[in-house]
Amino acid sequence: MHDVSQWLHLISLGSLGLSCLCAVVIAEHVSHHPQRMGVMNGVWPIAALFGSVFVLYGYFRHGVQDAREVPDEARETAPFPIAVAKGTLHCGSGCMVGDVVAESLLLLFPSVAVVFGWHWLFQDRMFATWVLDFLFAFAAGIFFQYFAIVPMRKLSPQEGVRAALKADSLSLAAWQVGMYAVMGFAQRDLFARVYGGPLPASRIEFWLAMQVAMIGGFITAYPVNAWLIHAGIKEAM
């Protein structure tokens, strides 16, 4: 398994490095060409941290037309699948921020996991971690949705919170389900075979798994977002 662990380490370095580069390229471009929907200035580079070159391509193919400087008559109406993908990335970027903050918090303060069920509710620390992940991801996702839906519908703060909860609660839950499925496989099967057990967030291979897990979240959240947009519950982007 030594060769496999070396390859995983190199793949992790390459994948995460490429994703960071894509995020920097998008962030630099969007700083000069800000999006009409302000929250998307953060969504695109954050999404590139897991979507890598696919999000980079998506931004320059379908995102740049949403810059404030582009006149209305020059903008193309995004096909429904693209609008759904944008909405899913918007949801996922909030989830990613929440998950990264939660995992970093537990890395710095491992005893926090006890508060969320480790030892007294769950024997496996991973499940307690997932509880905290979900809470942070949900809060960050609703925050992102709030700043998308309020300007579009011109809502009051109270109305905005209610609308954000209605628009994104199901989507956020679906995203986390896909993410947990991938992380569960990585920690309990792949890493257990290669390293003899689950890996902590201090290992770069853990973040490669998290990157792939976010793609899993995109896959499970995409059909939910399609339904929400089609039903008029969530705004197309």
PDB file of C-alpha atoms in Angstrom:
ATOM      1  CA  MET A   1       0.000   0.000   0.000  1.00  0.00           C
ATOM      2  CA  HIS A   2       3.030   2.288   0.217  1.00  0.00           C
ATOM      3  CA  ASP A   3       2.926   3.029  -3.516  1.00  0.00           C
ATOM      4  CA  VAL A   4      -0.796   3.758  -3.323  1.00  0.00           C
ATOM      5  CA  SER A   5      -0.303   6.198  -0.434  1.00  0.00           C
ATOM      6  CA  GLN A   6       2.444   7.992  -2.353  1.00  0.00           C
ATOM      7  CA  TRP A   7       0.245   8.293  -5.424  1.00  0.00           C
ATOM      8  CA  LEU A   8      -2.658   9.584  -3.330  1.00  0.00           C
ATOM      9  CA  HIS A   9      -0.383  12.191  -1.801  1.00  0.00           C
ATOM     10  CA  LEU A  10       0.853  13.372  -5.201  1.00  0.00           C
ATOM     11  CA  ILE A  11      -2.659  13.378  -6.666  1.00  0.00           C
ATOM     12  CA  SER A  12      -3.847  15.396  -3.664  1.00  0.00           C
ATOM     13  CA  LEU A  13      -1.106  17.987  -4.148  1.00  0.00           C
ATOM     14  CA  GLY A  14      -1.786  18.260  -7.865  1.00  0.00           C
ATOM     15  CA  SER A  15      -5.570  18.392  -7.620  1.00  0.00           C
ATOM     16  CA  LEU A  16      -5.729  20.884  -4.783  1.00  0.00           C
ATOM     17  CA  GLY A  17      -3.006  23.029  -6.327  1.00  0.00           C
ATOM     18  CA  LEU A  18      -4.820  23.153  -9.670  1.00  0.00           C
ATOM     19  CA  SER A  19      -8.108  24.009  -7.961  1.00  0.00           C
ATOM     20  CA  CYS A  20      -6.497  26.831  -6.004  1.00  0.00           C
ATOM     21  CA  LEU A  21      -5.008  28.189  -9.223  1.00  0.00           C
ATOM     22  CA  CYS A  22      -8.442  28.102 -10.909  1.00  0.00           C
ATOM     23  CA  ALA A  23      -9.946  29.919  -7.927  1.00  0.00           C
ATOM     24  CA  VAL A  24      -7.261  32.611  -8.077  1.00  0.00           C
ATOM     25  CA  VAL A  25      -7.782  33.128 -11.822  1.00  0.00           C
ATOM     26  CA  ILE A  26     -11.541  33.537 -11.348  1.00  0.00           C
ATOM     27  CA  ALA A  27     -11.126  35.783  -8.297  1.00  0.00           C
ATOM     28  CA  GLU A  28      -8.722  38.035 -10.193  1.00  0.00           C
ATOM     29  CA  HIS A  29     -11.047  38.264 -13.196  1.00  0.00           C
ATOM     30  CA  VAL A  30     -14.194  38.863 -11.156  1.00  0.00           C
ATOM     31  CA  SER A  31     -12.449  41.603  -9.176  1.00  0.00           C
ATOM     32  CA  HIS A  32     -12.228  43.582 -12.418  1.00  0.00           C
ATOM     33  CA  HIS A  33     -15.580  42.413 -13.804  1.00  0.00           C
ATOM     34  CA  PRO A  34     -17.925  42.058 -10.822  1.00  0.00           C
ATOM     35  CA  GLN A  35     -21.129  40.083 -11.180  1.00  0.00           C
ATOM     36  CA  ARG A  36     -24.558  41.705 -11.156  1.00  0.00           C
ATOM     37  CA  MET A  37     -25.490  39.454  -8.258  1.00  0.00           C
ATOM     38  CA  GLY A  38     -22.854  40.417  -5.703  1.00  0.00           C
ATOM     39  CA  VAL A  39     -22.791  37.071  -3.901  1.00  0.00           C
ATOM     40  CA  MET A  40     -21.652  35.356  -7.115  1.00  0.00           C
ATOM     41  CA  ASN A  41     -18.336  37.226  -6.851  1.00  0.00           C
ATOM     42  CA  GLY A  42     -17.571  34.817  -4.040  1.00  0.00           C
ATOM     43  CA  VAL A  43     -19.475  31.795  -5.315  1.00  0.00           C
ATOM     44  CA  TRP A  44     -17.451  31.304  -8.493  1.00  0.00           C
ATOM     45  CA  PRO A  45     -13.939  31.214  -6.917  1.00  0.00           C
ATOM     46  CA  ILE A  46     -15.174  29.173  -3.942  1.00  0.00           C
ATOM     47  CA  ALA A  47     -16.798  26.649  -6.265  1.00  0.00           C
ATOM     48  CA  ALA A  48     -13.535  26.388  -8.225  1.00  0.00           C
ATOM     49  CA  LEU A  49     -11.857  25.044  -5.081  1.00  0.00           C
ATOM     50  CA  PHE A  50     -13.704  21.779  -5.637  1.00  0.00           C
ATOM     51  CA  GLY A  51     -14.873  22.074  -9.257  1.00  0.00           C
ATOM     52  CA  SER A  52     -11.421  23.036 -10.558  1.00  0.00           C
ATOM     53  CA  VAL A  53     -11.134  23.386 -14.351  1.00  0.00           C
ATOM     54  CA  PHE A  54     -14.825  22.534 -14.861  1.00  0.00           C
ATOM     55  CA  VAL A  55     -15.905  25.571 -12.855  1.00  0.00           C
ATOM     56  CA  LEU A  56     -13.204  27.667 -14.536  1.00  0.00           C
ATOM     57  CA  TYR A  57     -14.650  26.718 -17.922  1.00  0.00           C
ATOM     58  CA  GLY A  58     -18.202  27.301 -16.669  1.00  0.00           C
ATOM     59  CA  TYR A  59     -17.309  30.765 -15.420  1.00  0.00           C
ATOM     60  CA  PHE A  60     -15.723  31.946 -18.660  1.00  0.00           C
ATOM     61  CA  ARG A  61     -18.416  30.262 -20.769  1.00  0.00           C
ATOM     62  CA  HIS A  62     -21.518  31.170 -18.781  1.00  0.00           C
ATOM     63  CA  GLY A  63     -20.514  33.383 -15.856  1.00  0.00           C
ATOM     64  CA  VAL A  64     -18.805  36.367 -17.449  1.00  0.00           C
ATOM     65  CA  GLN A  65     -22.008  37.345 -19.254  1.00  0.00           C
ATOM     66  CA  ASP A  66     -23.504  38.130 -15.840  1.00  0.00           C
ATOM     67  CA  ALA A  67     -20.959  40.894 -15.211  1.00  0.00           C
ATOM     68  CA  ARG A  68     -22.443  44.293 -14.408  1.00  0.00           C
ATOM     69  CA  GLU A  69     -20.747  45.847 -17.413  1.00  0.00           C
ATOM     70  CA  VAL A  70     -22.546  43.576 -19.891  1.00  0.00           C
ATOM     71  CA  PRO A  71     -25.655  45.363 -21.246  1.00  0.00           C
ATOM     72  CA  ASP A  72     -28.986  43.551 -21.054  1.00  0.00           C
ATOM     73  CA  GLU A  73     -29.305  43.215 -24.814  1.00  0.00           C
ATOM     74  CA  ALA A  74     -25.945  41.448 -25.025  1.00  0.00           C
ATOM     75  CA  ARG A  75     -26.739  38.865 -22.362  1.00  0.00           C
ATOM     76  CA  GLU A  76     -27.768  35.366 -23.378  1.00  0.00           C
ATOM     77  CA  THR A  77     -30.489  33.543 -21.498  1.00  0.00           C
ATOM     78  CA  ALA A  78     -28.817  30.564 -19.859  1.00  0.00           C
ATOM     79  CA  PRO A  79     -30.280  27.180 -20.859  1.00  0.00           C
ATOM     80  CA  PHE A  80     -32.207  25.558 -18.014  1.00  0.00           C
ATOM     81  CA  PRO A  81     -29.480  22.950 -17.231  1.00  0.00           C
ATOM     82  CA  ILE A  82     -26.904  25.761 -16.920  1.00  0.00           C
ATOM     83  CA  ALA A  83     -29.206  27.815 -14.696  1.00  0.00           C
ATOM     84  CA  VAL A  84     -29.646  24.758 -12.485  1.00  0.00           C
ATOM     85  CA  ALA A  85     -25.884  24.209 -12.371  1.00  0.00           C
ATOM     86  CA  LYS A  86     -25.341  27.831 -11.295  1.00  0.00           C
ATOM     87  CA  GLY A  87     -27.953  27.490  -8.591  1.00  0.00           C
ATOM     88  CA  THR A  88     -26.388  24.247  -7.389  1.00  0.00           C
ATOM     89  CA  LEU A  89     -22.910  25.788  -7.278  1.00  0.00           C
ATOM     90  CA  HIS A  90     -24.363  28.710  -5.341  1.00  0.00           C
ATOM     91  CA  CYS A  91     -25.798  26.279  -2.794  1.00  0.00           C
ATOM     92  CA  GLY A  92     -22.617  24.194  -2.745  1.00  0.00           C
ATOM     93  CA  SER A  93     -20.269  27.112  -2.186  1.00  0.00           C
ATOM     94  CA  GLY A  94     -22.101  27.904   1.039  1.00  0.00           C
ATOM     95  CA  CYS A  95     -21.918  24.259   2.055  1.00  0.00           C
ATOM     96  CA  MET A  96     -18.212  24.187   1.309  1.00  0.00           C
ATOM     97  CA  VAL A  97     -17.506  27.243   3.442  1.00  0.00           C
ATOM     98  CA  GLY A  98     -19.462  25.742   6.326  1.00  0.00           C
ATOM     99  CA  ASP A  99     -17.806  22.332   6.028  1.00  0.00           C
ATOM    100  CA  VAL A 100     -14.296  23.770   5.843  1.00  0.00           C
ATOM    101  CA  VAL A 101     -14.906  25.999   8.883  1.00  0.00           C
ATOM    102  CA  ALA A 102     -16.367  23.081  10.859  1.00  0.00           C
ATOM    103  CA  GLU A 103     -13.526  20.696   9.979  1.00  0.00           C
ATOM    104  CA  SER A 104     -10.914  23.346  10.780  1.00  0.00           C
ATOM    105  CA  LEU A 105     -12.586  24.074  14.111  1.00  0.00           C
ATOM    106  CA  LEU A 106     -12.515  20.392  15.037  1.00  0.00           C
ATOM    107  CA  LEU A 107      -8.886  20.131  13.973  1.00  0.00           C
ATOM    108  CA  LEU A 108      -7.947  22.976  16.310  1.00  0.00           C
ATOM    109  CA  PHE A 109     -10.317  21.965  19.125  1.00  0.00           C
ATOM    110  CA  PRO A 110     -11.004  18.193  18.932  1.00  0.00           C
ATOM    111  CA  SER A 111     -13.029  18.186  22.148  1.00  0.00           C
ATOM    112  CA  VAL A 112     -15.773  20.153  20.382  1.00  0.00           C
ATOM    113  CA  ALA A 113     -16.831  16.825  18.837  1.00  0.00           C
ATOM    114  CA  VAL A 114     -17.942  15.679  22.303  1.00  0.00           C
ATOM    115  CA  VAL A 115     -20.532  18.468  22.398  1.00  0.00           C
ATOM    116  CA  PHE A 116     -22.017  17.129  19.167  1.00  0.00           C
ATOM    117  CA  GLY A 117     -22.323  13.508  20.260  1.00  0.00           C
ATOM    118  CA  TRP A 118     -18.907  11.855  20.289  1.00  0.00           C
ATOM    119  CA  HIS A 119     -18.735   9.156  23.025  1.00  0.00           C
ATOM    120  CA  TRP A 120     -22.236   9.792  24.420  1.00  0.00           C
ATOM    121  CA  LEU A 121     -24.269   9.491  21.193  1.00  0.00           C
ATOM    122  CA  PHE A 122     -21.798   8.251  18.568  1.00  0.00           C
ATOM    123  CA  GLN A 123     -18.846   5.941  19.115  1.00  0.00           C
ATOM    124  CA  ASP A 124     -17.436   7.011  15.766  1.00  0.00           C
ATOM    125  CA  ARG A 125     -16.132  10.594  15.858  1.00  0.00           C
ATOM    126  CA  MET A 126     -16.963  10.986  12.162  1.00  0.00           C
ATOM    127  CA  PHE A 127     -20.710  11.108  12.861  1.00  0.00           C
ATOM    128  CA  ALA A 128     -20.323  13.818  15.506  1.00  0.00           C
ATOM    129  CA  THR A 129     -18.210  15.732  13.000  1.00  0.00           C
ATOM    130  CA  TRP A 130     -20.975  15.428  10.431  1.00  0.00           C
ATOM    131  CA  VAL A 131     -23.480  16.988  12.833  1.00  0.00           C
ATOM    132  CA  LEU A 132     -21.274  20.063  13.202  1.00  0.00           C
ATOM    133  CA  ASP A 133     -20.556  20.058   9.452  1.00  0.00           C
ATOM    134  CA  PHE A 134     -24.269  20.121   8.693  1.00  0.00           C
ATOM    135  CA  LEU A 135     -24.997  22.982  11.088  1.00  0.00           C
ATOM    136  CA  PHE A 136     -22.207  25.155   9.712  1.00  0.00           C
ATOM    137  CA  ALA A 137     -22.963  24.234   6.090  1.00  0.00           C
ATOM    138  CA  PHE A 138     -26.666  24.935   6.551  1.00  0.00           C
ATOM    139  CA  ALA A 139     -26.009  28.322   8.149  1.00  0.00           C
ATOM    140  CA  ALA A 140     -23.495  29.338   5.461  1.00  0.00           C
ATOM    141  CA  GLY A 141     -25.763  28.088   2.663  1.00  0.00           C
ATOM    142  CA  ILE A 142     -28.741  30.090   3.948  1.00  0.00           C
ATOM    143  CA  PHE A 143     -26.456  33.121   4.303  1.00  0.00           C
ATOM    144  CA  PHE A 144     -25.425  32.828   0.651  1.00  0.00           C
ATOM    145  CA  GLN A 145     -29.026  32.327  -0.474  1.00  0.00           C
ATOM    146  CA  TYR A 146     -30.206  35.308   1.561  1.00  0.00           C
ATOM    147  CA  PHE A 147     -27.858  37.647  -0.296  1.00  0.00           C
ATOM    148  CA  ALA A 148     -28.979  36.200  -3.623  1.00  0.00           C
ATOM    149  CA  ILE A 149     -32.729  36.240  -3.105  1.00  0.00           C
ATOM    150  CA  VAL A 150     -33.180  39.536  -1.229  1.00  0.00           C
ATOM    151  CA  PRO A 151     -31.819  41.802  -4.010  1.00  0.00           C
ATOM    152  CA  MET A 152     -33.726  39.891  -6.708  1.00  0.00           C
ATOM    153  CA  ARG A 153     -37.089  40.027  -4.926  1.00  0.00           C
ATOM    154  CA  LYS A 154     -36.454  43.254  -2.961  1.00  0.00           C
ATOM    155  CA  LEU A 155     -37.425  41.625   0.328  1.00  0.00           C
ATOM    156  CA  SER A 156     -37.202  42.834   3.900  1.00  0.00           C
ATOM    157  CA  PRO A 157     -34.669  41.077   6.179  1.00  0.00           C
ATOM    158  CA  GLN A 158     -37.372  38.913   7.794  1.00  0.00           C
ATOM    159  CA  GLU A 159     -38.904  38.001   4.450  1.00  0.00           C
ATOM    160  CA  GLY A 160     -35.427  37.311   3.092  1.00  0.00           C
ATOM    161  CA  VAL A 161     -34.608  34.809   5.823  1.00  0.00           C
ATOM    162  CA  ARG A 162     -37.898  32.968   5.291  1.00  0.00           C
ATOM    163  CA  ALA A 163     -37.445  32.931   1.522  1.00  0.00           C
ATOM    164  CA  ALA A 164     -33.844  31.718   1.820  1.00  0.00           C
ATOM    165  CA  LEU A 165     -34.896  28.888   4.132  1.00  0.00           C
ATOM    166  CA  LYS A 166     -37.689  27.887   1.762  1.00  0.00           C
ATOM    167  CA  ALA A 167     -35.461  28.061  -1.323  1.00  0.00           C
ATOM    168  CA  ASP A 168     -32.370  26.265  -0.074  1.00  0.00           C
ATOM    169  CA  SER A 169     -33.135  24.007   2.902  1.00  0.00           C
ATOM    170  CA  LEU A 170     -33.882  20.947   0.781  1.00  0.00           C
ATOM    171  CA  SER A 171     -31.008  21.684  -1.582  1.00  0.00           C
ATOM    172  CA  LEU A 172     -28.516  22.034   1.273  1.00  0.00           C
ATOM    173  CA  ALA A 173     -29.660  18.765   2.818  1.00  0.00           C
ATOM    174  CA  ALA A 174     -29.330  16.986  -0.537  1.00  0.00           C
ATOM    175  CA  TRP A 175     -25.820  18.373  -0.991  1.00  0.00           C
ATOM    176  CA  GLN A 176     -24.714  17.144   2.417  1.00  0.00           C
ATOM    177  CA  VAL A 177     -26.104  13.664   1.715  1.00  0.00           C
ATOM    178  CA  GLY A 178     -23.881  13.341  -1.359  1.00  0.00           C
ATOM    179  CA  MET A 179     -20.904  14.761   0.492  1.00  0.00           C
ATOM    180  CA  TYR A 180     -21.359  12.385   3.441  1.00  0.00           C
ATOM    181  CA  ALA A 181     -21.651   9.374   1.132  1.00  0.00           C
ATOM    182  CA  VAL A 182     -18.295  10.110  -0.494  1.00  0.00           C
ATOM    183  CA  MET A 183     -16.537  11.043   2.750  1.00  0.00           C
ATOM    184  CA  GLY A 184     -17.918   7.958   4.462  1.00  0.00           C
ATOM    185  CA  PHE A 185     -16.511   5.742   1.707  1.00  0.00           C
ATOM    186  CA  ALA A 186     -13.161   7.548   1.762  1.00  0.00           C
ATOM    187  CA  GLN A 187     -12.727   7.409   5.524  1.00  0.00           C
ATOM    188  CA  ARG A 188     -14.133   3.962   6.321  1.00  0.00           C
ATOM    189  CA  ASP A 189     -13.025   2.078   3.216  1.00  0.00           C
ATOM    190  CA  LEU A 190     -10.345   3.761   1.085  1.00  0.00           C
ATOM    191  CA  PHE A 191      -8.272   5.350   3.842  1.00  0.00           C
ATOM    192  CA  ALA A 192      -8.821   2.384   6.137  1.00  0.00           C
ATOM    193  CA  ARG A 193      -7.306   0.111   3.486  1.00  0.00           C
ATOM    194  CA  VAL A 194      -4.419   2.399   2.532  1.00  0.00           C
ATOM    195  CA  TYR A 195      -3.536   4.008   5.860  1.00  0.00           C
ATOM    196  CA  GLY A 196      -5.107   1.650   8.379  1.00  0.00           C
ATOM    197  CA  GLY A 197      -7.815   4.065   9.484  1.00  0.00           C
ATOM    198  CA  PRO A 198      -9.550   7.390   8.821  1.00  0.00           C
ATOM    199  CA  LEU A 199      -7.421  10.463   8.213  1.00  0.00           C
ATOM    200  CA  PRO A 200      -7.586  13.742  10.160  1.00  0.00           C
ATOM    201  CA  ALA A 201      -8.146  17.115   8.514  1.00  0.00           C
ATOM    202  CA  SER A 202      -4.435  17.832   8.938  1.00  0.00           C
ATOM    203  CA  ARG A 203      -3.666  15.457   6.039  1.00  0.00           C
ATOM    204  CA  ILE A 204      -3.815  16.741   2.471  1.00  0.00           C
ATOM    205  CA  GLU A 205      -5.401  13.459   1.345  1.00  0.00           C
ATOM    206  CA  PHE A 206      -8.373  14.298   3.582  1.00  0.00           C
ATOM    207  CA  TRP A 207      -8.945  17.488   1.586  1.00  0.00           C
ATOM    208  CA  LEU A 208      -8.720  15.611  -1.707  1.00  0.00           C
ATOM    209  CA  ALA A 209     -11.522  13.399  -0.391  1.00  0.00           C
ATOM    210  CA  MET A 210     -13.449  16.505   0.649  1.00  0.00           C
ATOM    211  CA  GLN A 211     -12.967  17.942  -2.823  1.00  0.00           C
ATOM    212  CA  VAL A 212     -14.412  14.793  -4.405  1.00  0.00           C
ATOM    213  CA  ALA A 213     -17.155  14.752  -1.762  1.00  0.00           C
ATOM    214  CA  MET A 214     -18.233  18.229  -2.863  1.00  0.00           C
ATOM    215  CA  ILE A 215     -18.641  16.910  -6.397  1.00  0.00           C
ATOM    216  CA  GLY A 216     -20.768  14.137  -4.899  1.00  0.00           C
ATOM    217  CA  GLY A 217     -22.824  16.835  -3.205  1.00  0.00           C
ATOM    218  CA  PHE A 218     -23.280  18.629  -6.523  1.00  0.00           C
ATOM    219  CA  ILE A 219     -24.609  15.428  -8.100  1.00  0.00           C
ATOM    220  CA  THR A 220     -27.198  14.789  -5.374  1.00  0.00           C
ATOM    221  CA  ALA A 221     -28.247  18.455  -5.110  1.00  0.00           C
ATOM    222  CA  TYR A 222     -28.588  19.075  -8.857  1.00  0.00           C
ATOM    223  CA  PRO A 223     -31.989  17.347  -9.369  1.00  0.00           C
ATOM    224  CA  VAL A 224     -33.339  18.994  -6.213  1.00  0.00           C
ATOM    225  CA  ASN A 225     -32.316  22.415  -7.521  1.00  0.00           C
ATOM    226  CA  ALA A 226     -33.871  21.617 -10.888  1.00  0.00           C
ATOM    227  CA  TRP A 227     -37.189  20.909  -9.174  1.00  0.00           C
ATOM    228  CA  LEU A 228     -36.957  24.002  -6.930  1.00  0.00           C
ATOM    229  CA  ILE A 229     -36.275  26.300  -9.895  1.00  0.00           C
ATOM    230  CA  HIS A 230     -38.912  24.662 -12.082  1.00  0.00           C
ATOM    231  CA  ALA A 231     -41.465  25.036  -9.281  1.00  0.00           C
ATOM    232  CA  GLY A 232     -40.572  28.715  -8.826  1.00  0.00           C
ATOM    233  CA  ILE A 233     -39.417  28.184  -5.237  1.00  0.00           C
ATOM    234  CA  LYS A 234     -35.845  29.135  -6.089  1.00  0.00           C
ATOM    235  CA  GLU A 235     -34.691  31.841  -8.485  1.00  0.00           C
ATOM    236  CA  ALA A 236     -32.833  30.837 -11.648  1.00  0.00           C
ATOM    237  CA  MET A 237     -29.351  32.342 -11.883  1.00  0.00           C
TER     238      MET A 237
END
